[in-house]
Amino acid sequence: MTITQLYYVLAIAEHKNFTKAAEKCFVTQPTLSTQVQKLEDELDVQIFDRSKKPIELTDVGRKIVQQAKNIVDESDRIQDIVDQQKGFIGGEFKIGIIPTIMPTLLPMFLKSFIKKYPKVKLKIEELTTEEIIARIADGHLDAAIAATPLEHDNIKERVLYYEPFVGYIPNDHRLKDKKKIDVSDLDINDMLLLEDGHCFRDGVINLCKAFKTHEDDQFQLESGSIETLVKLSNEGLGMTLLPYLNTLDLNEKMSSQLHHFNEPSPAREVSIIYHKNELKMQIIDALHDVISGIIRGAIAFQNVEIISPRAK
Amino acid sequence: MTITQLYYVLAIAEHKNFTKAAEKCFVTQPTLSTQVQKLEDELDVQIFDRSKKPIELTDVGRKIVQQAKNIVDESDRIQDIVDQQKGFIGGEFKIGIIPTIMPTLLPMFLKSFIKKYPKVKLKIEELTTEEIIARIADGHLDAAIAATPLEHDNIKERVLYYEPFVGYIPNDHRLKDKKKIDVSDLDINDMLLLEDGHCFRDGVINLCKAFKTHEDDQFQLESGSIETLVKLSNEGLGMTLLPYLNTLDLNEKMSSQLHHFNEPSPAREVSIIYHKNELKMQIIDALHDVISGIIRGAIAFQNVEIISPRAK
DNA sequence: AAACTATGATAAATTTAAATTATTGTAATG
DNA sequence: CATTACAATAATTTAAATTTATCATAGTTT
């Protein structure tokens, strides 16, 4: 049994297809066929059920794949140990960021990160929390930045900062004259929300403690970007909530529509999250240090109340 | 990096000698030299410091060895998964048993175990608790039977039975007329003990809540076997304590010298113990089932008080 | 200090294993 | 029924592991 064989098994299990898995492994399809057969012979058990299309795992196969993941993870960690010893921070690092954090946070830290750690090749993807969780679990993502707490067994979290929500209230809105707003002022039915799948949407819904009914709505547009929310709000279609960092680069006219919350201000917790196996911890540490260092200059709120990003 | 290379590294780390490690791996010494060099080249780090005699691990080397152990353990477990799936219970299994349990327990279960599981090749060794802990930790022993609790981080325990202590009191002893004895009757200074290193000795000392002084002793013989203790006791050199199973095959004259304790009788907890990595769990389960099944017929005490087997 | 011994490194040759190209076999699909 | 998709197999090439033989070096003995 070799680690390479286990890699092959994992690739096949993932793609349910020898040919595609072979491409991913940068070898030809017969290589996978023969190596997997060798492993199956050695263990004297079928890992894959080739009679099904697409190919399926057998019962033992599923357990073997699980264990193979452990072994491959543990063996990856040897390089990790060496890197740590050498103080080497580098290599490819795949990070996911949720859409409502990406445009504000990424420009703040990316430049100084790549300057400080030039050997790290960051691959950044915009993903929803759901997608992030799945990809961290299966190892396709090394880490992610998302709203927490997620309370997911296989994922660890390290808080980066707490980001308060700020009300964005158009001139014709019932709350326009309140200098500071309160959570109890909010009514989910005159607020603009992001489309489904955004945890920021879920956070706001949790905050309002009521579900949007859709019944007496004249329109049902739900945007995918916070920028659109602001523009819709300007058209008088309702108020909205913005994460604090989104309020920093508004023009003068727009910032005048901002209404902060009375303390404790509702806020989201933003963390760097990663698999519990703690692979590539040096890079995660590096990211954490850079980001929280930069944020410390931009956000200075103490008295906040964390709103859960999870639906329901 | 291959699993084989990691095996080689582990063998060298253990024997601190390429030649001996090569023998253990059933390959020639140049094989180890070249394979280890290849691994060191790939990781670009020295694992061994060959300038020292005997050879030493470098700092990273130590960490790599630790991780290599994990990987090798995890990869062994794949065969385990397959065995479990097939309901196959077999292969070599190394078990240690402490001296005070070996002669009574082994004859009780060995025959029926090898009959029920003919494919398991048991290798049984008599070892002290100390030796057992070390060998389970380094993987040289698959499991052991010992007095518990040990409260050792890397070792798991599964209780087999509780074995009461029974007083063996010669005719001239101050307690000879007490039908049932009590823990408070015991005086460590008129009792015969096993030699140092036996946990049964430590258990008895704990029971007496006093240390033997050696000061006013006329003799300082400490035996390595319970049989000798009984014979010395017969010579009037003091009383002793026997584990219950040792009292079952005494002749009539000897059994008349037995004095049971008032309930709750002091007892030792006897468990099958194994590494927390839970390798070869099917065999451990099988052993547990056979032994506790047999013991259930021989020991039927409920009201006992467990005495710790650990010194001090 | 010279000779000896133990032990690991290196070289060359051999054996074994992995990977590739080309081809065949076999289900599912239209 | 022909086509397509996809895995297995065969033959060959390439690469890697292992062995035998030899050398280098450090410590030990005489």
XYZ file of C-alpha atoms (C1' of nucleotides) in Angstrom:
684
model
C 0.000 0.000 0.000
C 1.364 3.392 -0.936
C 0.248 6.929 -0.261
C -0.006 7.437 -4.016
C -2.525 4.627 -4.292
C -4.587 6.275 -1.583
C -4.464 9.580 -3.471
C -5.774 7.803 -6.516
C -8.590 6.201 -4.558
C -9.567 9.586 -3.161
C -9.557 11.188 -6.589
C -11.747 8.436 -8.024
C -14.090 8.547 -5.055
C -14.460 12.253 -5.570
C -15.037 12.308 -9.315
C -16.820 8.959 -9.590
C -14.909 8.558 -12.814
C -11.506 7.009 -13.502
C -10.719 9.164 -16.512
C -11.411 12.476 -14.812
C -9.624 11.407 -11.661
C -6.616 10.435 -13.743
C -6.455 13.931 -15.216
C -6.575 15.479 -11.762
C -3.720 13.215 -10.696
C -1.711 14.046 -13.836
C -1.464 10.413 -14.883
C -3.266 8.284 -17.447
C -6.391 6.289 -16.769
C -4.747 2.833 -16.921
C -2.414 3.941 -14.144
C -5.357 4.456 -11.857
C -7.034 1.243 -12.945
C -3.983 -0.866 -12.243
C -2.970 0.848 -9.025
C -6.449 0.646 -7.563
C -6.664 -2.990 -8.583
C -3.360 -3.644 -6.886
C -4.615 -2.075 -3.704
C -7.863 -4.001 -3.889
C -5.901 -7.222 -4.430
C -3.629 -6.496 -1.508
C -6.546 -5.790 0.797
C -8.581 -8.498 -0.904
C -11.691 -6.363 -1.020
C -13.541 -4.294 -3.616
C -13.358 -0.554 -2.983
C -15.420 0.509 -6.001
C -18.531 -0.996 -7.515
C -17.781 -0.613 -11.218
C -21.067 -2.148 -12.305
C -22.884 1.063 -11.433
C -22.737 4.137 -13.610
C -21.505 6.434 -12.387
C -19.163 4.282 -10.359
C -20.015 3.795 -6.686
C -18.171 3.086 -3.477
C -18.787 -0.214 -1.724
C -19.564 -0.171 2.004
C -15.981 -0.982 2.924
C -14.899 1.374 0.196
C -16.545 4.232 1.974
C -14.703 3.440 5.201
C -11.450 2.989 3.350
C -11.867 6.358 1.653
C -12.478 7.982 5.016
C -9.347 6.422 6.414
C -7.383 7.238 3.270
C -8.288 10.886 3.827
C -6.855 10.685 7.322
C -3.652 9.144 6.068
C -3.198 11.634 3.255
C -3.891 14.517 5.624
C -1.409 13.196 8.141
C 1.219 12.689 5.479
C 0.725 16.217 4.145
C 1.532 17.364 7.602
C 5.103 16.130 7.389
C 5.921 18.859 4.898
C 4.113 21.179 7.271
C 6.404 20.206 10.115
C 9.442 20.888 7.979
C 8.076 24.237 6.820
C 7.328 25.248 10.371
C 10.829 24.282 11.455
C 12.342 26.386 8.710
C 10.039 29.291 9.377
C 9.007 28.923 5.759
C 5.689 30.455 4.899
C 4.818 29.693 1.326
C 3.118 27.455 -1.176
C -0.358 27.471 -2.598
C -3.115 28.467 -0.215
C -6.783 28.386 -1.171
C -9.037 30.694 0.742
C -12.768 31.304 0.431
C -14.481 34.562 1.397
C -18.204 35.186 1.686
C -19.627 37.792 -0.718
C -20.497 40.401 1.894
C -16.964 40.445 3.273
C -14.958 40.042 0.082
C -15.188 43.545 -1.456
C -14.422 45.468 1.716
C -11.936 43.262 3.506
C -9.882 41.845 0.656
C -8.559 45.214 -0.619
C -7.599 46.112 2.928
C -5.234 43.198 3.581
C -4.280 41.596 0.272
C -1.522 43.994 -0.708
C 0.234 43.963 2.622
C -0.139 40.200 2.935
C 1.494 39.372 -0.371
C 4.194 41.885 0.414
C 4.919 40.341 3.805
C 4.639 36.726 2.581
C 5.731 36.804 -1.066
C 6.126 33.021 -1.268
C 2.470 32.288 -0.529
C 0.364 31.856 -3.646
C -3.113 32.882 -2.505
C -6.055 31.529 -4.495
C -9.090 33.495 -3.448
C -12.654 32.443 -4.222
C -15.940 34.134 -3.417
C -18.222 31.478 -1.909
C -21.301 31.278 0.285
C -20.970 29.945 3.821
C -22.588 26.692 2.735
C -20.087 26.178 -0.060
C -17.229 27.116 2.229
C -18.184 24.548 4.840
C -18.394 21.796 2.239
C -15.055 22.683 0.677
C -13.197 22.965 3.929
C -14.591 19.598 4.938
C -13.420 17.894 1.755
C -10.067 19.649 1.732
C -10.585 21.781 -1.376
C -10.211 24.920 0.670
C -7.393 25.569 3.143
C -9.253 28.263 5.042
C -12.019 30.838 4.691
C -13.251 34.109 6.063
C -16.882 34.026 7.124
C -19.368 35.186 9.708
C -19.295 33.008 12.784
C -20.045 31.148 15.016
C -20.843 28.212 12.780
C -20.634 25.512 15.444
C -19.458 22.945 12.963
C -17.646 19.926 14.389
C -14.910 19.680 11.812
C -14.185 23.373 11.507
C -12.215 25.569 13.853
C -12.674 29.321 14.083
C -10.402 32.192 15.032
C -12.113 35.536 15.418
C -10.697 38.365 13.310
C -13.004 41.199 14.307
C -16.538 42.217 15.269
C -18.295 44.296 12.649
C -21.356 46.311 13.728
C -24.379 46.723 11.508
C -25.297 50.266 10.489
C -28.732 51.360 9.329
C -28.992 52.950 5.879
C -32.254 54.897 5.860
C -33.644 56.827 2.877
C -35.196 60.271 3.279
C -38.770 59.082 3.033
C -38.471 56.340 5.619
C -40.394 56.383 8.879
C -37.129 56.222 10.859
C -35.384 59.051 8.992
C -35.483 61.438 11.925
C -34.183 59.050 14.558
C -30.560 59.913 15.109
C -29.712 56.571 16.651
C -31.829 53.572 15.883
C -32.629 50.571 17.983
C -33.054 46.891 17.189
C -36.666 47.167 18.267
C -37.285 49.790 15.540
C -36.638 47.280 12.808
C -39.461 45.798 10.806
C -38.478 43.095 8.372
C -41.256 44.188 6.036
C -39.808 47.564 5.147
C -36.232 46.357 4.787
C -34.241 45.313 1.770
C -32.478 41.978 2.045
C -29.796 40.135 0.172
C -30.943 37.108 -1.808
C -31.187 33.683 -0.231
C -27.972 31.907 0.640
C -26.230 34.943 2.051
C -25.535 34.580 5.705
C -25.769 38.348 6.091
C -29.409 37.990 5.085
C -29.879 35.316 7.741
C -28.172 37.510 10.283
C -30.524 40.395 9.586
C -33.562 38.130 9.731
C -32.386 36.764 13.076
C -31.948 40.312 14.247
C -35.524 41.269 13.394
C -36.953 38.206 15.100
C -39.673 37.901 12.460
C -39.961 36.346 9.060
C -40.634 38.220 5.908
C -44.086 37.272 4.709
C -43.908 38.200 1.014
C -47.689 38.623 1.133
C -48.206 42.353 0.835
C -45.011 43.031 -1.078
C -45.306 45.022 -4.245
C -41.976 43.636 -5.398
C -39.791 40.697 -4.505
C -36.356 41.711 -5.604
C -33.565 40.394 -3.518
C -30.139 41.545 -4.518
C -26.843 39.699 -4.465
C -24.729 42.729 -3.685
C -24.738 45.314 -0.957
C -24.042 48.030 -3.498
C -27.385 47.255 -5.158
C -29.125 47.366 -1.789
C -27.887 50.899 -1.236
C -29.067 52.017 -4.660
C -32.478 50.447 -4.225
C -32.724 52.121 -0.866
C -31.906 55.474 -2.443
C -34.885 54.915 -4.725
C -37.052 54.838 -1.639
C -37.751 51.124 -1.676
C -36.954 50.646 2.000
C -34.160 50.879 4.507
C -31.348 48.365 4.732
C -28.510 47.386 7.022
C -24.867 47.645 6.054
C -21.851 46.014 7.642
C -19.671 48.722 9.132
C -16.817 48.335 6.659
C -19.227 48.977 3.789
C -20.037 52.389 5.220
C -16.478 53.685 5.080
C -16.285 54.527 1.396
C -19.742 56.063 0.873
C -19.902 59.573 -0.558
C -21.008 62.473 1.613
C -24.651 62.372 0.594
C -24.908 58.687 1.266
C -23.105 58.739 4.595
C -25.666 61.260 5.755
C -28.291 58.513 5.516
C -26.385 56.293 7.951
C -27.954 55.750 11.360
C -25.871 53.927 13.930
C -27.470 51.629 16.487
C -27.706 52.356 20.158
C -25.182 50.287 22.062
C -24.853 47.388 22.316
C -24.837 47.607 18.572
C -25.783 44.426 16.729
C -22.705 43.066 14.993
C -21.411 40.095 13.136
C -18.396 38.114 14.226
C -15.963 37.633 11.357
C -13.451 34.804 11.679
C -10.878 32.918 9.751
C -12.035 29.312 9.745
C -10.182 26.127 8.850
C -10.343 22.360 9.072
C -9.808 20.874 12.509
C -6.834 18.932 11.172
C -4.938 22.251 11.269
C -2.955 21.794 8.093
C -0.895 24.800 6.935
C -1.309 26.454 10.323
C 1.645 28.779 9.689
C -0.177 30.424 6.815
C -3.430 30.623 8.761
C -1.524 32.279 11.596
C 0.062 34.685 9.144
C -3.292 35.640 7.647
C -4.820 36.082 11.065
C -2.005 38.350 12.170
C -2.078 40.533 9.073
C -5.844 40.929 8.973
C -6.423 41.540 12.653
C -3.514 43.980 12.646
C -5.077 46.000 9.856
C -8.594 45.839 11.213
C -7.462 47.080 14.581
C -6.932 50.469 12.943
C -10.308 50.478 11.197
C -12.768 49.110 13.727
C -12.753 50.102 17.360
C -16.055 48.988 18.865
C -16.281 47.244 22.143
C -19.914 47.142 23.067
C -21.527 44.910 20.463
C -23.976 42.043 20.464
C -23.176 39.143 18.160
C -25.879 38.102 15.737
C -25.809 34.488 14.574
C -25.223 34.095 10.842
C -27.111 30.821 10.675
C -30.576 30.501 9.185
C -33.578 29.891 11.496
C 7.265 10.132 0.217
C 6.166 6.565 0.765
C 4.883 4.669 3.758
C 7.832 2.317 3.385
C 10.255 5.186 3.804
C 8.460 6.163 6.997
C 8.728 2.581 8.264
C 12.446 2.723 7.649
C 12.773 6.014 9.489
C 10.886 4.561 12.447
C 13.068 1.465 12.532
C 16.245 3.536 12.447
C 14.918 5.914 15.082
C 14.168 2.958 17.299
C 17.434 1.071 16.922
C 19.697 4.098 16.442
C 21.544 1.922 13.966
C 21.043 1.508 10.216
C 22.319 -2.050 10.073
C 20.086 -3.385 12.832
C 17.086 -1.478 11.547
C 17.686 -2.960 8.097
C 17.546 -6.470 9.549
C 14.268 -5.700 11.287
C 12.874 -4.427 7.998
C 14.138 -7.483 6.119
C 16.136 -5.400 3.682
C 19.833 -4.557 3.338
C 21.475 -1.582 4.917
C 22.085 0.365 1.678
C 18.352 0.249 1.069
C 17.765 2.166 4.249
C 20.587 4.587 3.581
C 19.330 5.473 0.134
C 15.656 5.588 0.998
C 16.200 7.780 4.019
C 18.441 10.043 1.979
C 15.747 10.293 -0.665
C 13.210 11.312 1.942
C 15.591 13.811 3.463
C 16.262 15.259 0.005
C 12.568 15.510 -0.766
C 11.842 17.290 2.504
C 15.144 19.128 2.281
C 15.924 18.554 5.934
C 18.146 16.231 7.951
C 16.218 13.673 9.978
C 19.231 11.953 11.534
C 22.465 13.358 12.864
C 24.943 10.768 11.634
C 27.942 12.476 13.183
C 26.946 11.200 16.623
C 27.530 7.614 17.693
C 25.107 6.131 18.212
C 23.146 8.026 15.607
C 20.784 10.728 16.876
C 17.573 12.370 15.742
C 17.657 16.048 14.838
C 15.003 18.344 16.324
C 12.843 18.191 13.217
C 13.682 14.516 13.010
C 11.992 13.931 16.317
C 8.828 15.634 15.128
C 8.931 13.792 11.845
C 9.278 10.470 13.636
C 6.278 11.306 15.788
C 4.231 12.129 12.732
C 5.532 9.073 10.878
C 4.209 6.946 13.740
C 0.786 8.499 13.270
C 0.829 7.830 9.569
C 1.981 4.253 9.913
C -0.628 3.617 12.600
C -3.354 5.105 10.459
C -2.284 3.076 7.461
C -2.252 -0.146 9.488
C -5.825 0.609 10.274
C -6.902 0.155 6.662
C -6.259 -3.570 6.909
C -8.143 -3.383 10.182
C -11.172 -1.892 8.469
C -11.137 -4.662 5.910
C -10.770 -7.345 8.577
C -13.624 -5.893 10.538
C -15.813 -5.823 7.445
C -15.073 -9.462 6.734
C -15.561 -10.468 10.318
C -12.034 -11.808 10.076
C -10.364 -12.241 13.397
C -6.815 -13.349 12.920
C -3.172 -12.459 12.525
C -0.424 -11.993 15.053
C -1.444 -10.413 18.327
C 1.045 -9.575 21.053
C -0.318 -9.449 24.552
C 1.389 -8.742 27.848
C 0.161 -10.029 31.197
C 1.386 -9.002 34.622
C 2.976 -11.791 36.707
C 0.275 -11.988 39.375
C -2.453 -12.513 36.808
C -0.655 -14.706 34.299
C -0.628 -18.112 36.082
C -4.269 -18.075 37.136
C -6.021 -16.301 34.297
C -4.114 -17.548 31.267
C -4.973 -21.256 31.752
C -8.603 -20.321 32.188
C -9.116 -18.638 28.823
C -6.270 -19.604 26.503
C -7.658 -22.933 25.357
C -11.131 -21.694 24.601
C -9.792 -18.558 22.947
C -7.567 -20.357 20.471
C -10.392 -22.775 19.801
C -12.858 -20.001 19.093
C -10.392 -17.860 17.109
C -7.983 -20.320 15.495
C -6.575 -17.750 13.090
C -5.207 -15.487 15.812
C -1.555 -16.124 16.625
C -1.259 -15.012 20.238
C 2.189 -14.049 21.469
C 1.997 -13.841 25.228
C 4.640 -12.212 27.389
C 4.865 -11.857 31.149
C 5.699 -8.217 31.870
C 5.410 -5.749 34.727
C 2.922 -2.916 34.472
C 5.765 -0.491 33.790
C 7.063 -2.556 30.904
C 3.562 -3.010 29.552
C 2.874 0.721 29.483
C 6.106 1.403 27.625
C 5.504 -1.319 25.062
C 1.921 -0.388 24.390
C 3.029 3.201 23.905
C 5.706 2.295 21.366
C 3.505 -0.231 19.595
C 5.445 -3.368 20.509
C 2.445 -4.731 22.342
C -1.079 -4.850 20.925
C -2.762 -5.145 24.296
C -2.200 -6.269 27.872
C -3.989 -7.526 30.926
C -3.154 -5.591 34.050
C -4.535 -4.125 37.243
C -6.229 -0.796 36.636
C -6.979 2.097 36.696
C -3.701 3.342 35.309
C -4.910 6.777 34.216
C -2.476 6.894 31.365
C -3.300 9.325 28.558
C -2.394 7.092 25.655
C -3.875 3.879 27.002
C -7.502 2.834 27.097
C -8.886 0.316 29.546
C -11.783 -2.123 29.445
C -12.569 -3.806 32.728
C -12.609 -7.605 32.646
C -13.441 -8.351 36.272
C -12.990 -7.301 39.885
C -10.859 -9.689 41.887
C -11.096 -9.500 45.689
C -8.084 -9.963 47.932
C -8.188 -12.836 50.386
C -6.102 -13.074 53.543
C -3.828 -16.094 53.905
C -3.072 -16.376 57.614
C -0.764 -18.993 59.162
C -1.692 -20.766 62.386
C 0.574 -18.739 64.610
C -0.611 -15.351 63.399
C -2.379 -12.875 65.659
C -5.383 -12.834 63.309
C -5.745 -16.609 63.045
C -8.973 -16.738 65.035
C -10.794 -13.986 63.202
C -13.190 -15.617 60.828
C -13.573 -12.566 58.658
C -10.852 -9.985 58.593
C -11.038 -6.285 58.057
C -8.820 -3.824 56.237
C -8.142 -2.115 59.531
C -6.659 -5.360 60.909
C -3.798 -5.235 58.465
C -0.324 -4.221 59.547
C 2.187 -3.899 56.780
C 4.936 -4.991 59.153
C 3.729 -8.543 59.629
C 2.856 -9.122 55.995
C 4.771 -10.746 53.196
C 5.011 -8.736 50.016
C 6.017 -9.362 46.457
C 9.259 -7.787 45.344
C 9.406 -4.266 43.997
C 7.932 -3.617 40.602
C 4.832 -5.735 41.118
C 1.716 -3.686 41.109
C 0.087 -6.204 43.423
C 2.683 -5.179 45.977
C 1.768 -1.534 45.453
C -1.901 -2.377 45.759
C -1.353 -4.086 49.103
C 0.748 -1.213 50.365
C -1.979 1.243 49.345
C -4.459 -0.923 51.168
C -2.510 -0.800 54.394
C -2.085 2.946 54.179
C 1.365 2.681 55.702
C 4.816 2.104 54.369
C 6.971 -0.812 55.269
C 9.878 0.529 57.234
C 12.440 -2.270 56.890
C 13.843 -1.094 60.215
C 12.833 -3.837 62.605
C 12.698 -6.630 60.029
C 14.577 -9.794 60.781
C 14.575 -10.625 57.100
C 14.036 -8.768 53.872
C 12.993 -11.379 51.435
C 10.554 -10.267 48.851
C 9.376 -12.908 46.502
C 8.566 -12.683 42.828
C 5.825 -15.284 42.945
C 2.652 -15.687 44.898
C 3.333 -19.390 45.301
C 6.483 -18.533 47.250
C 4.519 -16.104 49.415
C 2.167 -18.908 50.434
C 5.040 -21.223 51.302
C 6.831 -18.566 53.325
C 3.633 -17.857 55.108
C 3.251 -21.541 55.934
C 6.643 -21.321 57.582
C 5.201 -18.771 59.943
C 6.930 -15.750 58.473
C 3.797 -13.651 58.346
C 0.406 -13.434 56.704
C -0.086 -12.442 53.114
C -2.845 -11.458 50.733
C -3.841 -13.514 47.712
C -5.864 -12.487 44.699
C -9.089 -14.478 44.699
C -8.246 -16.594 41.645
C -5.087 -17.798 43.380
C -7.173 -19.282 46.180
C -9.177 -21.592 43.952
C -6.619 -24.354 43.501
C -5.204 -24.529 47.002
C -5.297 -27.896 48.745
C -7.642 -28.471 51.658
C -5.132 -27.670 54.356
C -4.151 -24.445 52.713
C -7.656 -23.266 51.953
C -8.403 -23.580 55.636
C -5.985 -20.741 56.246
C -7.957 -18.386 54.022
C -9.783 -15.512 55.685
C -12.108 -13.458 53.558
C -12.588 -9.759 54.124
C -15.722 -8.143 55.468
C -17.606 -6.467 52.682
C -16.846 -4.290 50.877
C -13.910 -6.531 50.224
C -10.795 -4.829 48.897
C -10.274 -5.885 45.312
C -8.214 -5.169 42.273
C -9.729 -4.147 38.970
C -8.357 -6.263 36.142
C -8.679 -4.856 32.633
C -7.584 -5.431 29.121
C -5.685 -2.318 28.097
C -4.611 -1.087 24.705
C -3.292 1.926 22.843
C -5.733 4.747 22.314
C -5.304 4.389 18.573
C -7.508 1.288 18.858
C -5.691 -0.853 16.343
C -6.830 -4.497 16.067
C -9.991 -3.710 17.999
C -11.728 -6.853 16.746
C -9.193 -9.048 18.498
C -9.349 -6.958 21.641
C -13.122 -7.296 21.580
C -12.791 -11.038 21.083
C -10.403 -11.373 24.016
C -12.623 -9.267 26.206
C -15.665 -11.353 25.383
C -13.968 -14.699 25.971
C -12.313 -13.690 29.235
C -15.249 -11.897 30.801
C -17.506 -14.761 29.748
C -15.297 -17.283 31.531
C -14.724 -15.138 34.587
C -18.418 -14.573 35.040
C -18.632 -18.209 36.094
C -15.701 -18.005 38.493
C -16.084 -14.670 40.265
C -19.397 -13.372 41.511
C -18.687 -10.538 43.906
C -20.552 -7.322 43.778
C -19.617 -5.440 46.874
C -15.950 -4.625 46.456
C -13.744 -1.614 46.881
C -11.142 -1.013 44.204
C -7.558 -0.587 45.344
C -5.287 1.431 43.112
C -2.380 -0.540 41.657
C -0.167 2.495 41.380
C 2.744 3.150 43.740
C 2.540 5.992 46.288
C 50.507 4.761 16.183
C 49.006 0.752 13.529
C 45.577 -2.482 12.971
C 41.091 -3.662 13.742
C 36.103 -3.174 14.044
C 31.719 -1.192 13.460
C 28.926 1.285 10.737
C 27.180 4.191 7.184
C 27.836 5.976 2.295
C 28.392 5.081 -2.546
C 28.535 2.638 -7.208
C 26.985 -0.546 -10.403
C 23.890 -4.042 -11.572
C 19.550 -6.192 -10.992
C 14.995 -6.684 -9.941
C 10.635 -4.868 -9.302
C 7.138 -1.647 -9.859
C 4.832 2.288 -11.994
C 3.382 4.697 -15.990
C 2.395 5.140 -20.935
C 0.453 4.072 -25.482
C -2.547 1.350 -27.913
C -6.331 -1.710 -27.922
C -10.252 -4.275 -26.434
C -14.598 -5.088 -23.910
C -18.930 -3.516 -22.193
C -22.444 -1.137 -20.588
C -25.567 3.026 -21.327
C -27.648 6.407 -24.904
C -29.852 7.963 -28.746
C -28.299 -0.988 -34.139
C -24.856 2.225 -34.077
C -22.646 5.340 -31.093
C -20.585 7.006 -27.079
C -18.442 6.780 -22.714
C -15.579 4.591 -19.877
C -12.951 1.006 -17.630
C -9.993 -3.161 -18.290
C -6.116 -5.326 -20.412
C -1.671 -6.006 -23.044
C 2.711 -4.677 -24.398
C 6.290 -1.502 -23.788
C 8.867 2.014 -21.617
C 10.447 4.402 -17.796
C 11.509 4.895 -13.253
C 12.360 3.376 -8.712
C 13.688 0.157 -5.162
C 16.804 -3.292 -3.795
C 20.997 -5.944 -3.803
C 25.918 -7.068 -3.959
C 30.222 -5.305 -3.593
C 33.175 -1.769 -2.119
C 34.756 2.254 0.114
C 35.222 5.837 3.836
C 35.450 7.106 8.479
C 35.323 7.112 13.376
C 36.155 4.809 17.342
C 38.777 0.793 19.818
C 42.249 -2.357 20.717
C 46.787 -3.861 20.838
